[in-house]
Amino acid sequence: MPELPEVEVTRLGLLRKLKNKKCTGAVVRETRFRKPLRADLEELLFNQTLQDIKRRGKYLIWLFDRSALVTHLGMSGSMRVYLQADVEVQKHDHLDLIFGDMIMRYHDPRRFGFVAYFPDKESAFAMPELQRLGVEPLSEDFNSKFFYGALRQTSLPIKTSLIRGDIVVGVGNIYCSESLFLAGIHPKTKSNRISKKRVSALTDAVKEVLQSSIELGGSTLRDFVSAEGQSGYYTLNNNVYGREGQPCKKCGTLIKKVQIDGRSTFYCPHCQY
């Protein structure tokens, strides 16, 4: 599943190609998604300029002159930009947004994502799914004082608190394991038992891991590619994720895997406590 870094990489790639370009058409090949896609999207967006694309968690908010889209990549979706002359329609290519000589193509084999239309920007940001999200991990709002206060309210394992999204958004399974390793915290540690000093280290680790992944183009699991068709390389630098039975890069102890809330979680039993 594309996580926050992959979505941010997608956002930046889309903006590089499409910002300030006018929507000149749309082709809707499928409307059945997690939220139904408007079949009349061409009429709704025609001649509107794409002013910006914002991100909230794993959602992208496309801001046009008068209206907006909110998109989500679901489990296996991708959004890529092509020159019109360079692309043929493939299976699971469900939507094209046309910007002059360029096309944004939405590809989603499982159709767990969506593209939702809103007649104004305010209603897009008021979408219930966005209102329920925690703070952005790369913002100033996510700091050790805030994080410590939030964690004091729950005895859930720290892995659960990180990944749920109601405290901080976008720390997906890979980035959760990697952040906990950098901070030296065992993933089963109760959230309200972590000291201020260790919460501060974890706050810094989350920011470091996510920023590094964005710079490396995200993590390519299965078929994720960026808006420019590039794979992500963050997983090549993993310290623990996906390395069960391999020696820890720091101490040499074999990496272990446990299941927490049904998700595979990797950790070093010597470095993390």
PDB file of N, CA and C in Angstrom, residues 192 245 262:
ATOM      1  N   ASN A 192       2.325   4.633  27.229  1.00  0.00           N
ATOM      2  CA  ASN A 192       2.385   5.527  28.398  1.00  0.00           C
ATOM      3  C   ASN A 192       3.523   5.202  29.344  1.00  0.00           C
ATOM      4  N   GLY A 245      15.843 -12.701  10.593  1.00  0.00           N
ATOM      5  CA  GLY A 245      16.899 -13.694  10.515  1.00  0.00           C
ATOM      6  C   GLY A 245      18.228 -13.175  10.023  1.00  0.00           C
ATOM      7  N   GLY A 262      -2.014  -7.759  13.676  1.00  0.00           N
ATOM      8  CA  GLY A 262      -2.079  -8.414  12.379  1.00  0.00           C
ATOM      9  C   GLY A 262      -1.041  -7.939  11.373  1.00  0.00           C
TER      10      GLY A 262
END
